[in-house]
Every structure is written in C-alpha cells, then in structure tokens.
CSV table of C-alpha atoms in Angstrom, one decimal:
chain,number,residue,atom,x,y,z
N,28,MET,CA,95.1,252.4,32.4
N,29,LYS,CA,97.7,254.7,34.0
N,30,PHE,CA,100.3,252.1,33.7
N,31,LYS,CA,99.5,251.5,30.0
N,32,LYS,CA,99.7,255.3,29.3
N,33,PHE,CA,103.1,255.3,31.1
N,34,VAL,CA,104.4,252.5,29.0
N,35,ALA,CA,103.1,254.1,25.8
N,36,THR,CA,104.8,257.3,26.7
N,37,ILE,CA,108.1,255.5,27.3
N,38,LEU,CA,107.8,253.8,24.0
N,39,ILE,CA,107.1,257.0,22.1
N,40,LEU,CA,110.0,258.7,23.8
N,41,SER,CA,112.3,255.8,23.0
N,42,MET,CA,111.2,255.8,19.3
N,43,ALA,CA,111.8,259.5,19.1
N,44,ALA,CA,115.3,259.1,20.6
N,45,ALA,CA,116.0,256.3,18.1
N,46,LEU,CA,114.8,258.4,15.2
N,47,PHE,CA,116.9,261.3,16.3
N,48,THR,CA,119.9,259.0,16.6
N,49,GLY,CA,119.3,257.6,13.2
N,50,CYS,CA,119.1,261.1,11.6
N,51,ARG,CA,122.2,262.4,13.2
N,52,GLY,CA,124.4,259.3,13.3
N,53,GLY,CA,124.5,256.4,15.7
N,54,THR,CA,127.5,256.4,17.9
N,55,SER,CA,129.1,259.8,17.6
N,56,THR,CA,129.4,262.0,20.6
N,57,GLN,CA,129.1,265.8,20.8
N,58,GLU,CA,130.2,267.7,23.9
N,59,THR,CA,130.6,271.3,24.9
N,60,THR,CA,133.8,272.2,26.8
N,61,SER,CA,133.9,274.7,29.7
N,62,ASP,CA,134.9,277.5,27.2
N,63,GLY,CA,131.9,276.7,25.0
N,64,THR,CA,133.8,274.8,22.3
N,65,GLU,CA,131.9,272.0,20.6
N,66,THR,CA,133.8,268.8,20.3
N,67,TYR,CA,133.0,265.7,18.3
N,68,THR,CA,134.1,262.0,18.5
N,69,PHE,CA,133.3,259.6,15.7
N,70,GLN,CA,133.5,255.9,15.7
N,71,VAL,CA,134.8,254.1,12.6
N,72,GLY,CA,134.8,250.4,12.0
N,73,HIS,CA,136.6,248.0,9.7
N,74,VAL,CA,137.0,244.2,9.5
N,75,VAL,CA,140.7,243.5,9.4
N,76,THR,CA,143.5,243.5,12.0
N,77,ALA,CA,145.1,246.5,13.7
N,78,ASP,CA,148.4,245.9,11.8
N,79,HIS,CA,146.7,246.2,8.4
N,80,SER,CA,147.0,249.2,6.1
N,81,TYR,CA,143.3,250.0,6.8
N,82,HIS,CA,144.0,250.6,10.5
N,83,LEU,CA,147.2,252.4,9.9
N,84,GLY,CA,145.5,254.6,7.3
N,85,LEU,CA,142.7,255.4,9.8
N,86,GLN,CA,145.3,256.3,12.5
N,87,LYS,CA,146.8,258.8,10.0
N,88,PHE,CA,143.4,260.1,9.2
N,89,ALA,CA,142.5,260.6,12.9
N,90,GLU,CA,145.8,262.4,13.5
N,91,LEU,CA,145.3,264.7,10.6
N,92,LEU,CA,141.6,265.4,11.6
N,93,SER,CA,142.6,266.3,15.1
N,94,GLU,CA,145.4,268.6,13.9
N,95,LYS,CA,143.1,270.4,11.4
N,96,THR,CA,140.4,271.0,14.0
N,97,ASN,CA,142.7,271.7,17.0
N,98,GLY,CA,141.3,268.7,18.8
N,99,LYS,CA,137.7,269.5,18.2
N,100,ALA,CA,137.1,266.4,16.1
N,101,ASN,CA,138.5,263.0,17.0
N,102,VAL,CA,138.1,259.4,15.8
N,103,GLU,CA,137.9,256.1,17.7
N,104,ILE,CA,138.9,253.1,15.5
N,105,PHE,CA,137.3,249.7,16.0
N,106,PRO,CA,139.1,246.9,14.0
N,107,ALA,CA,138.5,243.2,13.4
N,108,GLY,CA,134.8,243.4,12.9
N,109,GLN,CA,134.0,244.8,16.3
N,110,LEU,CA,131.2,246.9,14.8
N,111,GLY,CA,130.1,244.2,12.4
N,112,ASN,CA,131.1,242.7,9.1
N,113,GLU,CA,131.3,244.9,6.0
N,114,SER,CA,127.7,244.3,5.0
N,115,ASP,CA,126.6,245.3,8.6
N,116,LEU,CA,128.8,248.4,8.5
N,117,ILE,CA,127.4,249.6,5.2
N,118,GLU,CA,123.9,248.9,6.2
N,119,GLY,CA,124.5,250.7,9.5
N,120,LEU,CA,125.9,253.7,7.6
N,121,THR,CA,122.7,253.9,5.5
N,122,MET,CA,120.5,253.6,8.5
N,123,GLY,CA,122.5,256.0,10.7
N,124,THR,CA,123.5,253.5,13.4
N,125,ILE,CA,127.2,253.6,12.3
N,126,ASP,CA,129.2,256.8,12.1
N,127,MET,CA,131.9,255.8,9.8
N,128,ALA,CA,133.3,252.7,8.1
N,129,LEU,CA,136.1,251.6,5.8
N,130,CYS,CA,134.8,248.9,3.5
N,131,ASN,CA,135.8,247.5,0.2
N,132,SER,CA,133.8,248.4,-2.9
N,133,GLY,CA,133.0,244.8,-3.7
N,134,ASN,CA,130.5,244.7,-0.8
N,135,LEU,CA,128.7,247.9,-1.9
N,136,ALA,CA,126.9,245.9,-4.7
N,137,SER,CA,124.0,245.1,-2.4
N,138,PHE,CA,123.4,248.8,-1.7
N,139,THR,CA,124.4,250.7,-4.9
N,140,ASP,CA,125.9,250.1,-8.3
N,141,SER,CA,128.1,253.2,-8.1
N,142,TYR,CA,131.3,251.2,-8.0
N,143,ALA,CA,130.1,248.4,-10.3
N,144,VAL,CA,132.5,249.3,-13.2
N,145,PHE,CA,135.5,248.8,-10.9
N,146,ASP,CA,134.4,245.3,-10.1
N,147,LEU,CA,135.1,244.0,-13.6
N,148,PRO,CA,137.9,241.4,-13.6
N,149,PHE,CA,141.4,242.4,-14.9
N,150,LEU,CA,140.1,245.9,-15.6
N,151,PHE,CA,143.3,247.7,-14.4
N,152,ARG,CA,146.8,247.1,-15.7
N,153,ASP,CA,148.4,248.1,-12.4
N,154,SER,CA,148.0,250.2,-9.3
N,155,GLU,CA,149.0,253.4,-11.0
N,156,HIS,CA,146.3,252.9,-13.6
N,157,ALA,CA,143.7,252.3,-10.8
N,158,HIS,CA,144.8,255.3,-8.9
N,159,ARG,CA,144.5,257.6,-11.9
N,160,VAL,CA,141.0,256.4,-12.6
N,161,LEU,CA,139.9,256.5,-8.9
N,162,ASP,CA,141.4,259.9,-8.3
N,163,GLY,CA,140.0,261.2,-11.6
N,164,GLU,CA,136.5,262.2,-12.8
N,165,ILE,CA,135.1,258.6,-12.9
N,166,GLY,CA,136.3,257.7,-9.4
N,167,GLN,CA,135.2,261.0,-7.8
N,168,GLU,CA,131.7,260.7,-9.4
N,169,ALA,CA,131.4,257.3,-7.9
N,170,LEU,CA,132.3,258.7,-4.5
N,171,ALA,CA,129.8,261.5,-4.8
N,172,SER,CA,127.0,259.2,-5.9
N,173,LEU,CA,127.0,257.4,-2.5
N,174,ASP,CA,124.9,260.4,-1.4
N,175,THR,CA,121.9,258.7,-2.9
N,176,VAL,CA,122.0,255.9,-0.4
N,177,GLY,CA,122.6,258.0,2.7
N,178,ILE,CA,126.4,257.7,2.7
N,179,LYS,CA,129.0,260.5,2.4
N,180,GLY,CA,132.0,259.2,0.6
N,181,LEU,CA,135.2,260.8,1.9
N,182,ALA,CA,138.0,259.1,-0.1
N,183,ASN,CA,138.9,256.2,-2.3
N,184,TRP,CA,141.6,254.2,-0.5
N,185,GLU,CA,143.1,250.9,-1.5
N,186,ASN,CA,142.4,247.3,-0.8
N,187,GLY,CA,144.5,246.3,-3.8
N,188,PHE,CA,144.5,243.4,-6.2
N,189,PHE,CA,142.7,240.3,-5.1
N,190,CYS,CA,144.5,237.0,-5.3
N,191,THR,CA,143.4,233.5,-4.8
N,192,TRP,CA,144.9,231.3,-2.1
N,193,ASN,CA,143.7,227.7,-1.7
N,194,ASN,CA,144.4,224.4,-0.1
N,195,LYS,CA,144.0,222.1,-3.2
N,196,ARG,CA,146.6,223.0,-5.8
N,197,PRO,CA,148.9,225.7,-7.3
N,198,ILE,CA,147.1,228.1,-9.6
N,199,GLU,CA,149.0,228.8,-12.9
N,200,THR,CA,146.3,228.5,-15.6
N,201,PRO,CA,142.6,229.3,-15.8
N,202,GLU,CA,142.0,225.5,-15.8
N,203,ASP,CA,143.5,225.3,-12.4
N,204,MET,CA,140.7,227.3,-11.0
N,205,ALA,CA,138.0,224.9,-12.2
N,206,GLY,CA,136.1,223.1,-9.4
N,207,LEU,CA,137.4,225.2,-6.5
N,208,LYS,CA,135.1,226.5,-3.9
N,209,ILE,CA,136.3,230.1,-3.2
N,210,ARG,CA,135.0,232.6,-0.7
N,211,ALA,CA,134.1,235.8,-2.6
N,212,ASN,CA,132.4,239.1,-1.9
N,213,ASN,CA,128.6,239.2,-2.2
N,214,ASN,CA,129.0,240.8,-5.6
N,215,PRO,CA,127.3,239.7,-8.8
N,216,ILE,CA,130.2,240.7,-11.0
N,217,HIS,CA,132.8,238.9,-8.9
N,218,ILE,CA,130.5,235.8,-8.8
N,219,ALA,CA,130.0,235.8,-12.5
N,220,ALA,CA,133.7,236.1,-13.2
N,221,TYR,CA,134.4,233.1,-10.9
N,222,SER,CA,131.6,231.1,-12.5
N,223,ALA,CA,133.2,231.8,-16.0
N,224,LEU,CA,136.4,230.2,-14.6
N,225,GLY,CA,134.6,227.2,-13.2
N,226,VAL,CA,134.7,228.3,-9.6
N,227,SER,CA,131.9,227.9,-7.1
N,228,ALA,CA,131.8,231.3,-5.4
N,229,ILE,CA,130.6,231.2,-1.8
N,230,THR,CA,129.9,234.4,0.1
N,231,MET,CA,130.5,234.9,3.8
N,232,GLY,CA,131.8,237.4,6.3
N,233,TRP,CA,135.5,237.9,6.5
N,234,SER,CA,135.7,236.7,10.1
N,235,GLU,CA,134.3,233.3,9.1
N,236,VAL,CA,136.9,232.6,6.3
N,237,TYR,CA,139.8,231.0,8.2
N,238,THR,CA,137.4,228.4,9.9
N,239,ALA,CA,135.5,227.8,6.7
N,240,ILE,CA,138.7,226.8,4.9
N,241,GLN,CA,139.8,224.7,7.8
N,242,ASN,CA,136.6,222.7,7.9
N,243,GLY,CA,136.2,222.4,4.1
N,244,THR,CA,133.3,224.7,3.6
N,245,VAL,CA,135.5,226.5,1.0
N,246,ASP,CA,138.8,225.6,-0.5
N,247,GLY,CA,140.2,229.1,-0.4
N,248,VAL,CA,139.6,232.8,-0.7
N,249,SER,CA,140.2,235.7,-3.0
N,250,VAL,CA,141.2,238.9,-1.3
N,251,SER,CA,144.2,241.2,-1.1
N,252,ILE,CA,147.6,239.8,0.1
N,253,PRO,CA,147.8,242.0,3.2
N,254,SER,CA,144.4,240.9,4.3
N,255,MET,CA,145.2,237.3,3.9
N,256,TYR,CA,148.6,237.4,5.5
N,257,THR,CA,147.5,239.4,8.6
N,258,ALA,CA,144.7,236.8,9.0
N,259,ASN,CA,147.2,233.9,8.7
N,260,ILE,CA,145.3,232.4,5.8
N,261,GLN,CA,148.5,230.8,4.6
N,262,GLU,CA,148.2,228.4,7.5
N,263,VAL,CA,145.0,226.8,6.0
N,264,ALA,CA,145.5,227.7,2.3
N,265,PRO,CA,149.2,227.2,1.5
N,266,TYR,CA,148.9,227.4,-2.4
N,267,ILE,CA,149.5,231.1,-2.9
N,268,SER,CA,148.8,232.9,-6.2
N,269,THR,CA,149.4,236.5,-7.2
N,270,SER,CA,146.5,236.2,-9.6
N,271,GLY,CA,145.2,239.7,-9.2
N,272,GLU,CA,141.8,239.0,-10.7
N,273,PHE,CA,140.2,242.1,-9.2
N,274,TYR,CA,141.5,245.5,-8.1
N,275,VAL,CA,139.3,246.6,-5.2
N,276,THR,CA,139.2,250.0,-3.8
N,277,VAL,CA,138.3,250.6,-0.1
N,278,ILE,CA,136.1,253.6,0.7
N,279,LEU,CA,136.2,255.7,3.8
N,280,MET,CA,132.5,256.6,4.3
N,281,MET,CA,130.3,258.4,6.8
N,282,ASN,CA,126.6,258.6,7.5
N,283,LYS,CA,125.4,261.5,5.3
N,284,ASN,CA,123.0,262.9,7.8
N,285,LEU,CA,125.7,263.0,10.4
N,286,TYR,CA,128.1,264.7,8.0
N,287,ASP,CA,125.4,267.2,7.0
N,288,SER,CA,124.7,268.1,10.6
N,289,LEU,CA,128.3,269.1,11.3
N,290,PRO,CA,129.7,272.7,11.1
N,291,GLU,CA,131.3,273.5,7.8
N,292,ASP,CA,134.8,273.7,9.2
N,293,ILE,CA,134.5,270.1,10.6
N,294,GLN,CA,133.1,268.9,7.2
N,295,THR,CA,136.0,270.5,5.4
N,296,ALA,CA,138.5,269.0,7.8
N,297,LEU,CA,137.0,265.5,7.4
N,298,LEU,CA,137.3,265.7,3.6
N,299,GLU,CA,140.9,267.1,3.7
N,300,ALA,CA,142.1,264.6,6.2
N,301,ALA,CA,140.6,261.7,4.3
N,302,GLN,CA,142.2,262.9,1.0
N,303,GLU,CA,145.6,263.6,2.6
N,304,ALA,CA,145.7,260.1,4.2
N,305,THR,CA,145.0,258.4,0.9
N,306,ASP,CA,148.6,258.3,-0.4
N,307,TYR,CA,149.8,257.2,3.0
N,308,GLN,CA,147.3,254.3,3.1
N,309,ARG,CA,148.1,253.2,-0.4
N,310,GLU,CA,151.8,253.3,0.2
N,311,VAL,CA,151.5,251.2,3.3
N,312,ASN,CA,149.3,248.7,1.5
N,313,GLN,CA,151.8,248.3,-1.3
N,314,LYS,CA,154.7,248.0,1.1
N,315,GLN,CA,152.9,245.4,3.1
N,316,THR,CA,152.1,243.4,-0.1
N,317,ASP,CA,155.8,243.4,-1.1
N,318,GLU,CA,157.0,242.6,2.4
N,319,TYR,CA,154.5,239.8,3.1
N,320,LEU,CA,155.2,238.1,-0.2
N,321,GLN,CA,158.9,238.1,0.6
N,322,VAL,CA,158.3,236.7,4.1
N,323,LEU,CA,156.2,233.9,2.6
N,324,LYS,CA,158.9,233.1,0.1
N,325,ASP,CA,161.5,233.0,2.8
N,326,ALA,CA,159.3,230.7,4.8
N,327,GLY,CA,159.2,228.2,1.9
N,328,TYR,CA,155.8,228.8,0.4
N,329,THR,CA,155.5,228.4,-3.3
N,330,ILE,CA,154.0,231.5,-4.9
N,331,THR,CA,152.7,231.2,-8.4
N,332,GLU,CA,152.3,234.0,-10.9
N,333,ILE,CA,149.7,233.7,-13.7
N,334,ASP,CA,149.3,234.8,-17.3
N,335,GLN,CA,146.8,237.5,-16.6
N,336,GLU,CA,145.9,237.8,-20.3
N,337,ALA,CA,144.9,234.1,-20.4
N,338,PHE,CA,142.7,234.5,-17.3
N,339,LYS,CA,141.2,237.7,-18.7
N,340,ASN,CA,140.4,235.9,-22.0
N,341,ALA,CA,138.8,233.0,-20.1
N,342,CYS,CA,136.3,235.2,-18.3
N,343,TRP,CA,136.1,238.7,-19.7
N,344,ASP,CA,133.7,238.2,-22.6
N,345,LYS,CA,131.1,236.4,-20.5
N,346,VAL,CA,131.2,239.0,-17.8
N,347,TYR,CA,131.3,241.9,-20.2
N,348,ASP,CA,128.3,240.6,-22.2
N,349,GLN,CA,126.4,240.2,-19.0
N,350,PHE,CA,127.1,243.6,-17.4
N,351,ALA,CA,128.4,246.1,-20.0
N,352,LYS,CA,125.1,247.6,-20.9
N,353,GLU,CA,124.1,248.0,-17.3
N,354,ILE,CA,127.4,249.5,-16.3
N,355,GLY,CA,127.9,251.6,-19.4
N,356,GLU,CA,130.2,250.5,-22.3
N,357,GLU,CA,131.6,254.0,-22.8
N,358,GLN,CA,132.7,254.2,-19.2
N,359,ILE,CA,134.4,250.8,-19.4
N,360,GLN,CA,136.2,251.7,-22.6
N,361,SER,CA,137.3,255.0,-21.1
N,362,ILE,CA,139.0,253.1,-18.2
N,363,LEU,CA,140.5,250.5,-20.5
N,364,ASN,CA,142.0,253.2,-22.7
N,365,ASP,CA,143.3,255.3,-19.9
N,366,TYR,CA,147.1,255.8,-20.1
C-alpha cells in the first residue's frame, strides 16, 4: 500500500509539472542571474535548411531581440524539422509543448481558418500586392485571430509563390498538370485547386518529399523555389515551372500562454524584433528565388513560365464557388481590388 501511495504521489506530481509546462510553454528556460536579472531562452523550430530565408530571418530576429532586451531574451533555432514537421510544430504551439515556430499558412488549415482567404489560387498579382495585404488590416486581423487557438502571432513573413516541379513533363498549360501526383499542403483549398486542374494532391511532411518523388509515391511537389532548391528537389524533379499557383505567407508564432506570462518589456521586444525582421526575411527570400533560378538555368535545366490567367481560369471558379461563402466574398473582393 505504501508503495502504491508513493507511485500515485509521483504520478500526481508529474502531471502537475506537465500541466505547468503546458501552461507556460514547453521548452523555454527562465533563469535569474547573480544580480537578480531574469533571463529567457526560447526555442524556435522550422522545417527547412539552415541556408534558407526562414533560418536567416530567424537569426536576424534573434539578434534584434537580444539587442532590444540587453541580452535578457535569446532564441535557439532548430532547423530541418528537428522539433517536428509543421503540423507537429503548430500542434505543439497550441498545446504548449513548443515555444515558437515558423510555419507556412497552408498548414494552419487543420487548426484555424484565419488564413484561409490567402490560400486561394492566383489571388495575388505579385509579392508587392501580397505584402500590402498582409501588412494591412486584413493580414493583421488574421495574425491577431490566432489567439483563439492558443497561438500568439508575431509577424507575417514570406514563404513566397508556390511552383510545381515534377519528373514527368514540362508544365506550360493547365492540361499539362492533369494526371500528376503532387505533394501538397494538408489544406482543403490547395487540394481543391489541384483537383480542378486534374492533379492528385497527396499530403505528407516536407522531410518525406525527396524520397517520395524518388520512389514514385508522388511525381513532384508544389512549394516555394528556395525551399525546393535548398532541398535539392531538382535532382528528382527536373521539370521546373515558375507557375506560382499560391502565394504562401509564413508566420512567426509563439505559444500564447508563454507570451502572456512574460514581462511587458519582453513582450514588446518580441513583437518589435519580429516586425523589424520581416523586411529582411522577405528580401532574402526574393534574392534567393532569383539567384537559385539563375543557377538552375546555368546548370542547363529548362524552366517554363506559364500563362497564369489560363491557369486561374481553369481552377478559380470551382474553388471560389466551393469556399467563397465560408471565407467571405467581401474580403476576397477587397484583396482582388487592392492596388
């Protein structure tokens, strides 16, 4: 009986510790220095390589945060899915087992519809259009609405325009997409758009994609050019398209309970550092896109450009009819008419 009571006590204490960790944030550390100063270290995860704009943007964010807090708040960055794939990271944020994450909006669909409007195919004319919307009222409202799922949105960064690379054929017309098996985000709007183009959309974690193309599980993938190039996707999917069917933002997020537990000056520094790092990350992402395309051209790859209007005409009506009422027709038209 004494042993059982001892085990029960240990279990209760463990559950209490786990509950406390979940409320405050899973992996952050808080320490008090010899002079009484409270210091904080936050862990942030992402799924791409350390030479990607995600990682470089996070390094800038960490630098700015340390400067703004005189070293009281610091960030440890974990690239390449070390803390899990994007669905794992987002789930961890909501549960409090992950401090911070940088994830693309397409993978938020299983948790919230806050970013659903931005998932529509061929919604934005160019990056400038996307940045105006995301930095404006609509984008900031989407960021703030993450509070409802236990996430504090810090800033809308950029994944960029998704393009389809495959190992079957060049893509020039909507008909060229028909019959392809393409890895896509676990996102109903993306899947519906590909279905309208005759594509079989298959969802899987980013770390699985290279092997999946190699063994024929999928024929290719749609994601941003820097993400594909830094993962060497061209080695297994040499038909390169600049199709740009989706513009996908990437959101720097934090567990809300952890954020709320922090002193006001640390909260302010987190928000300021995230916002100030936004332009840097976007600039790096665009620079990498341009540089990597040129490297691929110089290496002899054929890169096809599409008639975006033809692609939009092939899928827009079906997707719009399916999701417009749910998303809000007024909001969609506001974005389309933004100049």
